[in-house]
RNA sequence: CGGGGCGUAGCUCAGCUUGGUAGAGCGCUCGGUUUGGGACCGAGAGGCCGCAGGUUCGAAUCCUGUCGCCCCGACCA
């Protein structure tokens, strides 16, 4: 690209002295204040020249890395017909999140939220042989999602730019290679962008794929919680797993006994009363971790049927509803309501447990019968409730709990479920030590889709043996405008933006300070030289603006290198100002080029 | 969808309690003085006080409704 110089006196920008009142997070506030973007509607932004320049810098890096392994760029429209999305059922599944519209004939259209369907169909149209594969296609295109609540400026918008790629292979091994190529390219892209990231295992269930990882940028404004261990483990909380302890012998465990525990509907009250009235003979106090909490959830399947399940987990844990949603998908999960309880009067709120003296209340029974429990409600166990563990839990009577109830002896679950809250200190499943919790913003996602879309849309090719095989696909996304916001979010100070050099709208910002015509002339020629040397230059040539305003704007706009042409210019000296460090050094004009190169 | 807040000039806000015909700072235009950290003087342009009803001689102000926006939560391939 040809180097350019732009005069601030001509640039279409107006900086705001005060923060816009509707902007909360730093990136939103500063991008608006510095004149990079303007809001058009909730979650919808117009791009001004400065913002566009940054956006294109980011896009160029993405393109470079994708082309480096042979991915090819295409461009789909944002406006698409309903049909392809009907075939995969996403016209319906997307629900309110989809922008739908009708043409003059009443035909249904949508503003695409993502493009799996049409990419699949495009390849189906043109290719039919294994010899054409592997193939990776991508586009950088605006996506539309009618978010219930757009927020934080560019971080969650309703229109946003996304780079989406799709890989096409006819073998699983091929998909693995394509996936790895994208994953490697993403690492290089984020490194070039100067973006801190962690790769976390993501839940792959809902989309029917086999492998999925998210690139998260750690930041307090992030929307995802993830866990990581010092030993290198990282995962989304939804994908975090806890291993069940090895089964313990049932021999020698004391029998369960029902004890009075008046007024103990909560775990906290139960622990208190247990310690007061039923202290353990052999020492340690009862804690919440000794109790078994039984939570009644209502699942609504896609066909609308509602089923209650009880999840039993240690009393020091809560249910993480996000994890629950993933675990029970596609069914919807919510806490059981009054009507649900009314149908099961045998469930005594606050005193629910799996066991009664006669017959299992929930789940199966240790002896394998009776086949159905009293309630018939499925009992799902947290992995910590493993065979041979003993618990204090509800006795299904007001004011009574059963102590020493042993999993695998006195009650049996109908399955395991991993929806307990994850807390700092939990062991990583790979043995790499305790985890900590952190917030992150998803900036990239690599996903092995497998054959779901190819199957639904009939994308098959002939293999070496002349046999039709269904193509296997991957999809890979990077949020371009979100990345821009994340970079802004992580690169600013009280005075304004501080762009990393690879994405800065200009390489250098030249400020002419003072009204002297001679100084202005020197600045003009200096700008010309820098441009000739291949640098993009923003030139603050505004004649009637005081130096303070120019300096303030320079800091707000965030070009990392600033050159002040001022009082020492007639002596052949200018100041080189590093935006990030604030350091200013006097350099001779002759050496400016090398001084800039040294800073860059 | 639940909770909270806010709609007055391009931006940030005052005025509303107690009704009397629209204000400030910044920005913008013109003239002049300034020019190394957000200068100053003078003269201007700019508002359907979100919208619709109502009360009243009179509504930015009181009442009702409505729309929109922001934040928190729910939701989010």
XYZ file of C-alpha atoms (C1' of nucleotides) in Angstrom:
677
model
C 0.000 0.000 0.000
C 1.201 3.478 -0.906
C 2.117 5.606 2.107
C -0.150 8.551 2.743
C -0.120 11.731 4.706
C -3.332 13.212 5.998
C -3.792 16.737 7.263
C -5.760 16.989 10.448
C -7.170 20.282 9.185
C -8.820 18.302 6.367
C -9.587 15.024 8.121
C -13.233 14.275 8.776
C -13.079 14.049 12.517
C -14.239 15.976 15.522
C -12.870 15.071 18.914
C -15.072 15.494 21.931
C -13.774 17.095 25.039
C -16.142 15.194 27.277
C -17.078 11.564 27.512
C -20.275 10.659 25.736
C -22.863 9.970 28.401
C -24.084 6.681 26.910
C -20.676 5.042 26.798
C -19.572 3.012 29.753
C -16.514 0.970 28.866
C -13.210 2.606 27.961
C -13.086 1.382 24.375
C -16.539 2.722 23.563
C -15.931 6.023 25.308
C -12.597 6.673 23.666
C -13.485 5.496 20.176
C -16.426 7.886 20.148
C -14.547 10.721 21.791
C -11.594 10.418 19.449
C -13.874 10.365 16.420
C -13.383 6.778 15.236
C -17.016 5.694 15.344
C -20.493 7.158 15.796
C -23.555 5.373 17.064
C -26.432 4.964 14.612
C -28.772 2.720 16.591
C -28.297 0.428 19.575
C -25.381 -1.821 18.728
C -24.956 -0.279 15.278
C -22.104 2.068 14.428
C -20.885 4.227 11.582
C -17.171 4.157 10.825
C -15.277 7.397 10.404
C -11.963 7.635 8.526
C -9.787 6.958 11.561
C -11.829 3.957 12.628
C -11.826 2.546 9.124
C -8.066 2.795 8.905
C -7.654 0.714 12.073
C -10.227 -1.760 10.878
C -8.374 -2.235 7.603
C -5.084 -2.727 9.396
C -6.628 -5.547 11.391
C -8.219 -7.042 8.291
C -4.905 -6.943 6.427
C -3.187 -8.962 9.130
C -5.996 -11.506 9.150
C -5.921 -11.832 5.359
C -2.174 -12.202 5.317
C -2.183 -15.077 7.754
C -5.090 -16.897 6.162
C -3.703 -16.598 2.660
C -0.402 -17.920 3.989
C -1.852 -21.413 4.216
C -3.966 -21.153 1.111
C -7.360 -19.988 2.349
C -9.155 -18.010 -0.351
C -11.338 -14.966 0.138
C -14.894 -14.734 -1.112
C -17.721 -12.414 -0.185
C -21.332 -13.269 0.459
C -24.153 -10.779 0.791
C -25.525 -9.987 4.199
C -29.029 -10.223 2.756
C -29.973 -13.834 2.158
C -33.105 -15.812 1.356
C -34.786 -17.961 3.945
C -34.502 -21.322 2.207
C -30.987 -22.496 3.139
C -31.613 -21.608 6.755
C -34.899 -23.477 6.599
C -33.120 -26.671 5.585
C -30.894 -26.606 8.660
C -33.784 -25.386 10.790
C -31.856 -22.333 11.890
C -34.534 -19.995 10.531
C -36.537 -21.235 13.498
C -33.802 -22.117 15.956
C -32.286 -18.674 15.848
C -35.489 -17.284 17.285
C -35.567 -13.594 18.059
C -31.866 -13.276 17.415
C -32.429 -13.185 13.674
C -33.198 -10.063 11.669
C -35.945 -11.176 9.305
C -37.512 -9.168 6.523
C -39.800 -9.595 3.564
C -39.410 -8.441 0.021
C -42.228 -6.764 -1.937
C -43.642 -10.134 -2.897
C -43.744 -11.259 0.691
C -40.814 -13.655 0.366
C -38.764 -14.134 3.540
C -35.233 -12.867 3.816
C -32.801 -12.511 6.644
C -29.722 -10.536 7.478
C -27.190 -13.274 7.935
C -26.007 -13.977 11.481
C -23.410 -16.439 10.116
C -22.916 -18.198 6.796
C -22.403 -21.946 7.209
C -25.342 -22.781 4.971
C -24.445 -20.686 1.969
C -20.776 -21.611 2.055
C -21.780 -25.257 2.072
C -24.136 -24.722 -0.841
C -21.561 -22.765 -2.804
C -19.053 -25.582 -2.572
C -21.775 -28.084 -3.416
C -22.587 -26.052 -6.535
C -19.063 -26.048 -7.858
C -17.170 -29.047 -6.522
C -17.885 -32.749 -6.655
C -14.550 -34.545 -6.389
C -12.190 -35.400 -3.578
C -9.459 -33.972 -5.832
C -10.865 -30.508 -5.197
C -10.318 -30.881 -1.468
C -9.104 -29.762 0.956
C -10.513 -26.289 0.558
C -10.609 -23.343 2.928
C -12.711 -20.300 2.097
C -13.207 -17.172 4.117
C -14.821 -13.791 4.023
C -14.712 -10.609 6.043
C -18.270 -9.485 6.213
C -20.828 -7.825 8.419
C -23.020 -10.059 10.517
C -26.377 -9.233 11.985
C -27.786 -10.506 15.242
C -30.687 -8.925 17.001
C -29.149 -9.116 20.447
C -31.555 -8.751 23.314
C -29.204 -6.248 24.819
C -26.347 -4.815 22.807
C -23.772 -3.399 25.144
C -20.355 -1.894 25.592
C -20.181 -0.264 22.182
C -18.385 -2.459 19.700
C -17.906 -5.307 22.139
C -21.400 -6.655 21.598
C -23.145 -5.057 18.673
C -26.043 -6.023 16.482
C -24.051 -5.376 13.342
C -20.440 -6.410 13.529
C -17.673 -7.384 11.187
C -16.520 -10.956 11.354
C -13.967 -12.975 9.498
C -15.557 -16.365 9.026
C -13.777 -19.289 7.416
C -15.001 -22.707 6.467
C -12.888 -25.726 5.689
C -13.967 -28.657 3.537
C -12.361 -32.077 3.740
C -13.440 -35.576 2.896
C -11.605 -37.313 5.700
C -11.480 -36.770 9.433
C -7.705 -36.574 9.241
C -8.041 -33.831 6.653
C -10.368 -31.869 8.902
C -7.842 -32.198 11.671
C -5.202 -30.605 9.433
C -7.482 -27.769 8.304
C -8.460 -27.129 11.884
C -4.858 -26.995 12.964
C -3.969 -24.636 10.112
C -6.628 -22.211 11.242
C -5.693 -22.575 14.865
C -2.050 -21.838 14.085
C -3.003 -18.880 11.889
C -5.152 -17.486 14.694
C -2.244 -17.670 17.082
C -0.066 -15.739 14.630
C -2.821 -13.184 14.031
C -3.339 -12.447 17.709
C 0.388 -12.255 18.271
C 0.777 -9.740 15.464
C -2.112 -7.743 16.857
C -0.371 -7.619 20.196
C -3.371 -9.254 21.822
C -3.031 -11.369 24.908
C -5.060 -14.562 24.557
C -5.697 -17.930 26.064
C -7.071 -20.898 24.182
C -9.787 -22.634 26.119
C -11.675 -25.797 25.478
C -15.196 -24.850 24.583
C -18.383 -26.789 24.669
C -18.966 -28.475 21.338
C -22.233 -30.185 22.109
C -24.953 -27.931 20.807
C -23.524 -27.596 17.302
C -22.890 -31.303 17.014
C -19.182 -30.933 16.407
C -16.335 -32.905 17.846
C -13.781 -30.308 18.812
C -14.027 -26.667 19.648
C -11.727 -24.112 21.162
C -12.190 -20.469 21.963
C -9.591 -17.754 21.941
C -10.296 -15.555 24.929
C -8.676 -12.243 25.658
C -8.414 -11.904 29.437
C -10.136 -8.681 30.439
C -12.442 -7.625 33.252
C -15.050 -6.469 30.741
C -15.150 -9.973 29.275
C -18.425 -11.842 29.184
C -17.063 -15.345 29.572
C -15.696 -16.882 32.704
C -12.912 -19.321 32.186
C -10.634 -21.326 34.423
C -6.927 -21.857 34.144
C -4.247 -23.618 36.096
C -0.638 -22.657 36.596
C 0.229 -25.873 34.804
C -1.341 -24.711 31.544
C -4.877 -26.031 31.656
C -7.536 -23.633 30.365
C -11.224 -24.147 29.728
C -14.490 -22.354 29.568
C -16.451 -22.959 32.750
C -19.057 -24.697 30.626
C -16.431 -27.166 29.435
C -14.725 -27.670 32.775
C -14.959 -31.182 34.125
C -14.393 -32.707 37.503
C -13.217 -36.283 37.710
C -15.128 -38.604 40.002
C -12.995 -39.889 42.847
C -12.274 -43.601 42.732
C -15.065 -45.685 44.319
C -14.503 -46.422 47.980
C -15.262 -49.646 49.697
C -18.713 -49.842 51.248
C -17.422 -52.189 53.970
C -17.505 -50.937 57.499
C -19.489 -47.778 56.897
C -21.995 -47.017 59.599
C -25.624 -47.370 58.701
C -27.608 -44.297 57.833
C -29.735 -42.808 60.579
C -32.509 -40.263 60.535
C -32.030 -37.465 63.061
C -34.130 -34.497 64.110
C -32.939 -31.233 62.564
C -35.711 -28.737 63.261
C -35.862 -25.528 61.227
C -33.090 -26.373 58.819
C -34.411 -25.587 55.348
C -31.059 -24.246 54.152
C -27.580 -25.717 54.078
C -26.297 -23.056 56.484
C -28.938 -23.774 59.111
C -28.476 -27.492 58.664
C -24.730 -27.270 59.306
C -25.344 -25.228 62.485
C -27.908 -27.598 63.913
C -25.884 -30.666 62.958
C -22.905 -29.348 64.891
C -25.023 -28.379 67.903
C -27.133 -31.488 68.230
C -25.364 -34.211 66.342
C -21.656 -33.449 66.561
C -19.472 -36.152 65.123
C -17.939 -38.309 67.819
C -14.629 -38.583 66.042
C -13.849 -34.917 65.711
C -14.251 -32.733 62.654
C -17.178 -30.339 62.548
C -19.842 -30.754 59.932
C -19.405 -28.425 56.991
C -21.482 -27.636 53.968
C -19.260 -29.990 51.989
C -20.619 -32.903 54.088
C -24.171 -32.208 53.031
C -25.898 -33.292 49.894
C -27.967 -30.568 48.278
C -30.849 -31.746 46.136
C -32.053 -29.188 43.613
C -35.183 -29.696 41.570
C -34.881 -28.490 37.981
C -37.463 -28.403 35.246
C -36.376 -29.346 31.739
C -38.450 -28.354 28.759
C -37.657 -30.413 25.688
C -37.879 -29.061 22.153
C -41.278 -30.694 21.744
C -42.509 -28.819 24.801
C -42.666 -31.670 27.267
C -41.631 -30.729 30.766
C -39.704 -33.085 32.972
C -38.442 -32.635 36.499
C -35.011 -33.846 37.488
C -33.194 -33.641 40.786
C -29.535 -32.808 40.827
C -27.605 -33.812 43.936
C -24.360 -32.080 44.673
C -22.231 -31.210 47.700
C -23.860 -28.485 49.790
C -20.966 -26.088 49.386
C -21.681 -25.878 45.646
C -24.334 -24.047 43.733
C -25.702 -24.975 40.394
C -24.152 -22.952 37.598
C -27.085 -22.262 35.294
C -24.838 -21.647 32.298
C -23.264 -25.029 32.731
C -26.703 -26.516 33.265
C -27.966 -25.085 29.999
C -25.084 -26.587 28.115
C -25.403 -29.915 29.912
C -29.125 -30.251 29.225
C -29.204 -28.681 25.746
C -31.214 -28.667 23.637
C -33.756 -28.773 26.473
C -34.355 -25.545 28.375
C -33.541 -25.545 32.074
C -35.072 -23.570 34.873
C -35.616 -23.964 38.561
C -38.770 -25.903 39.368
C -41.685 -23.607 40.169
C -44.579 -23.860 42.605
C -46.734 -25.725 40.116
C -44.037 -28.343 39.673
C -43.818 -28.869 43.418
C -47.578 -29.044 43.679
C -47.531 -32.109 41.445
C -45.086 -33.836 43.779
C -46.319 -33.318 47.343
C -43.905 -36.019 48.486
C -41.043 -33.587 47.843
C -40.634 -31.601 51.063
C -38.929 -28.343 50.233
C -35.760 -27.893 52.223
C -35.700 -31.547 53.201
C -35.453 -33.312 49.876
C -33.280 -36.389 49.678
C -32.998 -39.521 47.582
C -33.830 -41.943 50.352
C -36.691 -43.048 52.551
C -36.816 -45.964 54.939
C -39.020 -47.991 52.612
C -38.125 -47.196 49.123
C -36.041 -44.758 47.075
C -37.593 -41.325 46.797
C -35.532 -40.457 43.749
C -33.411 -42.344 41.287
C -32.735 -46.032 41.550
C -31.953 -48.045 44.665
C -28.802 -49.829 45.650
C -30.358 -53.235 45.320
C -31.456 -52.463 41.815
C -35.108 -52.407 42.738
C -37.795 -51.375 42.924
C -37.502 -50.305 39.353
C -39.070 -46.943 39.973
C -38.688 -44.684 42.912
C -41.615 -43.123 44.731
C -41.512 -39.984 42.613
C -40.183 -41.470 39.395
C -37.985 -38.414 39.103
C -34.516 -38.889 37.679
C -31.672 -38.273 40.087
C -28.475 -36.905 38.564
C -25.314 -36.825 40.627
C -22.394 -34.486 40.759
C -19.199 -36.514 40.174
C -18.109 -35.803 43.743
C -21.041 -37.893 44.913
C -19.164 -41.058 44.067
C -19.631 -44.569 45.332
C -18.785 -44.933 48.985
C -19.137 -41.269 49.931
C -21.349 -40.532 52.943
C -23.668 -37.557 53.210
C -26.071 -35.615 55.352
C -29.186 -34.998 53.356
C -32.913 -34.459 53.555
C -35.055 -37.262 54.931
C -38.135 -36.086 53.017
C -39.818 -35.059 56.257
C -40.005 -31.631 57.804
C -37.233 -31.105 60.356
C -35.447 -34.372 59.653
C -32.264 -35.237 57.851
C -30.574 -38.524 57.280
C -26.933 -38.798 58.349
C -24.385 -41.163 56.889
C -26.292 -41.837 53.712
C -23.874 -43.641 51.444
C -23.822 -43.286 47.689
C -23.906 -46.660 46.014
C -25.305 -48.308 49.130
C -28.335 -46.290 50.139
C -29.057 -44.521 46.900
C -28.054 -44.639 43.259
C -28.267 -41.925 40.650
C -29.550 -42.184 37.121
C -26.466 -40.557 35.738
C -23.812 -37.977 36.275
C -24.084 -34.306 35.536
C -21.396 -31.617 35.686
C -23.244 -28.443 36.507
C -21.892 -27.541 39.936
C -20.287 -24.154 40.275
C -16.590 -24.064 39.618
C -14.584 -22.276 42.269
C -10.999 -21.171 42.521
C -8.879 -24.003 43.860
C -10.757 -26.796 42.135
C -8.292 -29.254 40.630
C -7.754 -29.123 36.887
C -8.869 -32.381 35.301
C -5.498 -32.880 33.638
C -3.720 -32.867 36.979
C -1.951 -29.585 36.333
C -2.939 -28.103 39.658
C -5.651 -25.912 41.135
C -7.496 -23.536 38.824
C -8.239 -19.844 39.117
C -11.238 -18.100 37.595
C -10.835 -15.208 35.165
C -12.959 -13.137 32.835
C -12.335 -13.130 29.119
C -13.776 -11.822 25.891
C -14.143 -14.265 23.048
C -12.104 -12.986 20.119
C -11.868 -16.144 18.062
C -13.432 -19.556 17.817
C -12.282 -22.627 15.949
C -14.787 -25.392 15.531
C -14.917 -28.810 13.947
C -18.423 -28.870 12.576
C -18.119 -32.363 11.210
C -20.761 -33.458 8.736
C -23.830 -31.773 10.185
C -24.203 -29.059 7.557
C -22.857 -31.122 4.675
C -25.383 -33.803 5.511
C -28.302 -31.434 5.856
C -27.478 -29.681 2.594
C -26.237 -32.691 0.664
C -22.606 -31.765 0.131
C -20.911 -34.943 -1.051
C -17.933 -35.710 -3.247
C -16.665 -38.825 -4.988
C -13.648 -40.335 -3.241
C -10.730 -42.306 -4.726
C -12.941 -45.344 -5.046
C -15.712 -43.547 -6.857
C -17.847 -43.666 -3.754
C -19.952 -40.708 -2.624
C -18.786 -39.431 0.755
C -20.167 -36.606 2.834
C -17.772 -33.740 3.293
C -16.619 -32.824 6.770
C -16.349 -29.164 7.668
C -14.837 -26.755 10.118
C -15.896 -23.216 10.859
C -13.632 -20.549 12.245
C -14.502 -17.051 13.336
C -12.719 -13.902 14.371
C -14.684 -10.840 15.418
C -12.943 -8.045 13.545
C -14.739 -5.085 15.071
C -14.761 -6.738 18.462
C -11.000 -7.172 18.231
C -10.656 -3.507 17.455
C -12.625 -2.692 20.577
C -10.684 -5.182 22.673
C -7.401 -3.643 21.526
C -8.718 -0.203 22.414
C -9.936 -1.554 25.730
C -6.507 -2.865 26.650
C -4.456 -0.028 25.192
C -5.392 3.307 26.676
C -4.727 5.587 29.598
C -6.513 8.483 31.191
C -5.678 10.678 28.228
C -6.757 8.537 25.336
C -5.984 5.609 23.103
C -2.549 4.081 22.612
C -2.541 1.890 19.510
C -0.088 -0.940 19.036
C 1.938 0.015 15.974
C 0.557 -2.785 13.807
C -2.985 -1.431 13.961
C -2.447 2.277 14.493
C -4.342 4.364 11.936
C -1.063 6.150 11.150
C 2.583 5.332 11.720
C 3.430 8.757 13.027
C 1.541 11.862 14.141
C 3.339 15.115 13.386
C 2.308 18.115 15.456
C 3.424 21.547 14.431
C 3.612 23.748 17.515
C 3.854 27.483 17.134
C 2.712 29.911 14.490
C 6.042 30.601 12.888
C 5.840 30.265 9.118
C 9.365 28.914 9.000
C 8.455 26.168 11.461
C 5.450 25.276 9.363
C 7.644 24.995 6.286
C 10.050 22.724 8.071
C 7.144 20.568 9.202
C 5.764 20.388 5.671
C 9.013 19.136 4.250
C 9.535 16.746 7.124
C 6.096 15.227 6.541
C 6.925 14.885 2.861
C 10.125 13.043 3.683
C 8.455 10.678 6.112
C 5.795 9.855 3.566
C 8.428 9.297 0.894
C 10.119 6.982 3.363
C 7.007 4.811 3.367
C 5.287 6.008 6.516
C 1.636 6.917 6.914
C 1.626 10.338 8.515
C -1.096 12.233 10.322
C -0.127 15.891 10.157
C -1.674 18.299 12.646
C -1.294 21.438 10.556
C -4.143 23.383 12.148
C -2.887 26.943 12.215
C -5.120 28.573 14.791
C -5.207 25.797 17.312
C -3.138 26.169 20.446
C -0.424 23.626 21.227
C -2.282 22.376 24.265
C -5.242 21.365 22.156
C -2.994 19.673 19.628
C -1.145 17.740 22.294
C -4.387 16.715 23.900
C -5.781 15.514 20.586
C -2.586 13.642 19.806
C -2.933 11.785 23.072
C -6.599 11.105 22.515
C -6.143 9.803 18.965
C -3.474 7.387 20.117
C -0.920 7.168 17.315
C 2.017 5.639 19.204
C 4.726 7.900 17.809
C 4.353 11.673 17.817
C 6.802 14.176 16.393
C 6.611 17.740 17.656
C 7.951 20.323 15.267
C 8.329 23.484 17.338
C 10.659 26.011 18.782
C 13.857 24.089 18.048
C 12.939 23.347 14.463
C 14.967 26.256 13.017
C 18.004 24.708 14.709
C 17.189 21.448 13.000
C 15.784 19.674 16.004
C 12.371 18.160 16.729
C 10.936 16.164 19.601
C 10.044 12.504 19.355
C 7.264 11.690 21.765
C 6.424 8.126 22.690
C 2.704 8.016 23.396
C 2.872 4.887 25.537
C 5.763 5.863 27.806
C 5.249 9.613 27.615
C 8.954 9.967 27.031
C 10.082 12.874 24.832
C 13.499 13.066 23.300
C 15.044 15.781 21.194
C 16.433 14.468 17.924
C 17.915 16.175 14.926
C 15.753 16.199 11.847
C 18.443 14.340 9.926
C 18.278 11.463 12.364
C 14.505 11.390 12.726
C 14.077 8.542 10.273
C 16.401 6.241 12.136
C 15.056 7.383 15.501
C 11.540 6.461 14.378
C 12.750 3.135 13.093
C 14.425 2.471 16.418
C 11.188 3.131 18.299
C 9.062 1.065 15.964
C -38.349 -10.426 29.428
C -37.391 -8.535 34.950
C -34.963 -4.322 37.874
C -32.937 0.725 37.916
C -31.988 5.411 35.511
C -32.433 9.122 31.720
C -34.810 11.968 27.373
C -33.813 20.269 27.176
C -28.555 23.249 21.375
C -23.558 19.176 17.814
C -21.348 17.459 23.118
C -21.741 17.664 28.653
C -25.491 19.548 31.608
C -28.685 23.408 34.573
C -33.836 24.986 34.813
C -38.856 21.216 36.854
C -39.820 21.010 43.860
C -43.121 26.415 43.873
C -46.305 26.834 35.933
C -45.226 33.030 33.287
C -42.988 32.219 26.674
C -35.343 28.858 26.809
C -30.090 28.832 29.821
C -24.480 27.742 30.842
C -19.753 25.622 29.442
C -17.483 23.356 25.346
C -17.924 23.079 19.980
C -19.403 26.040 15.388
C -19.370 31.206 12.262
C -17.262 36.370 11.713
C -13.575 40.197 13.396
C -9.369 41.051 16.448
C -5.494 39.690 20.017
C -2.889 35.073 21.208
C 0.413 30.211 20.017
C 4.993 24.497 23.917
C -0.311 21.742 27.662
C -7.264 22.165 26.335
C -5.981 31.088 25.535
C -8.806 35.842 25.403
C -12.191 40.034 23.798
C -16.402 41.385 20.862
C -20.389 39.968 17.607
C -23.438 35.767 15.852
C -25.856 31.020 14.202
C -28.134 26.973 16.504
C -33.639 24.086 20.376
C -41.213 21.057 18.208
C -37.581 20.894 26.053
C -38.624 12.664 22.828
C -43.973 12.153 21.141
C -49.407 12.347 22.044
C -53.277 13.677 24.993
C -55.046 16.256 29.491
C -55.295 20.248 33.461
C -54.630 25.666 33.052
C -55.524 32.323 30.868
C -50.622 30.168 30.338
C -46.847 23.799 30.555
C -39.783 22.157 29.677
C -42.162 22.410 34.627
C -48.286 19.314 36.942
C -51.284 14.583 35.301
C -52.025 10.276 31.906
C -50.311 7.459 28.083
C -46.672 6.245 24.662
C -41.917 5.870 22.264
C -36.775 5.832 22.683
C -32.077 5.357 25.034
C -28.409 3.772 28.882
C -26.957 0.439 32.913
C -27.626 -4.389 35.780
C -29.755 -9.252 35.289
C -31.945 -13.145 32.018
C -30.581 -14.367 26.936
C -26.282 -14.753 23.512
C -23.974 -20.231 16.872
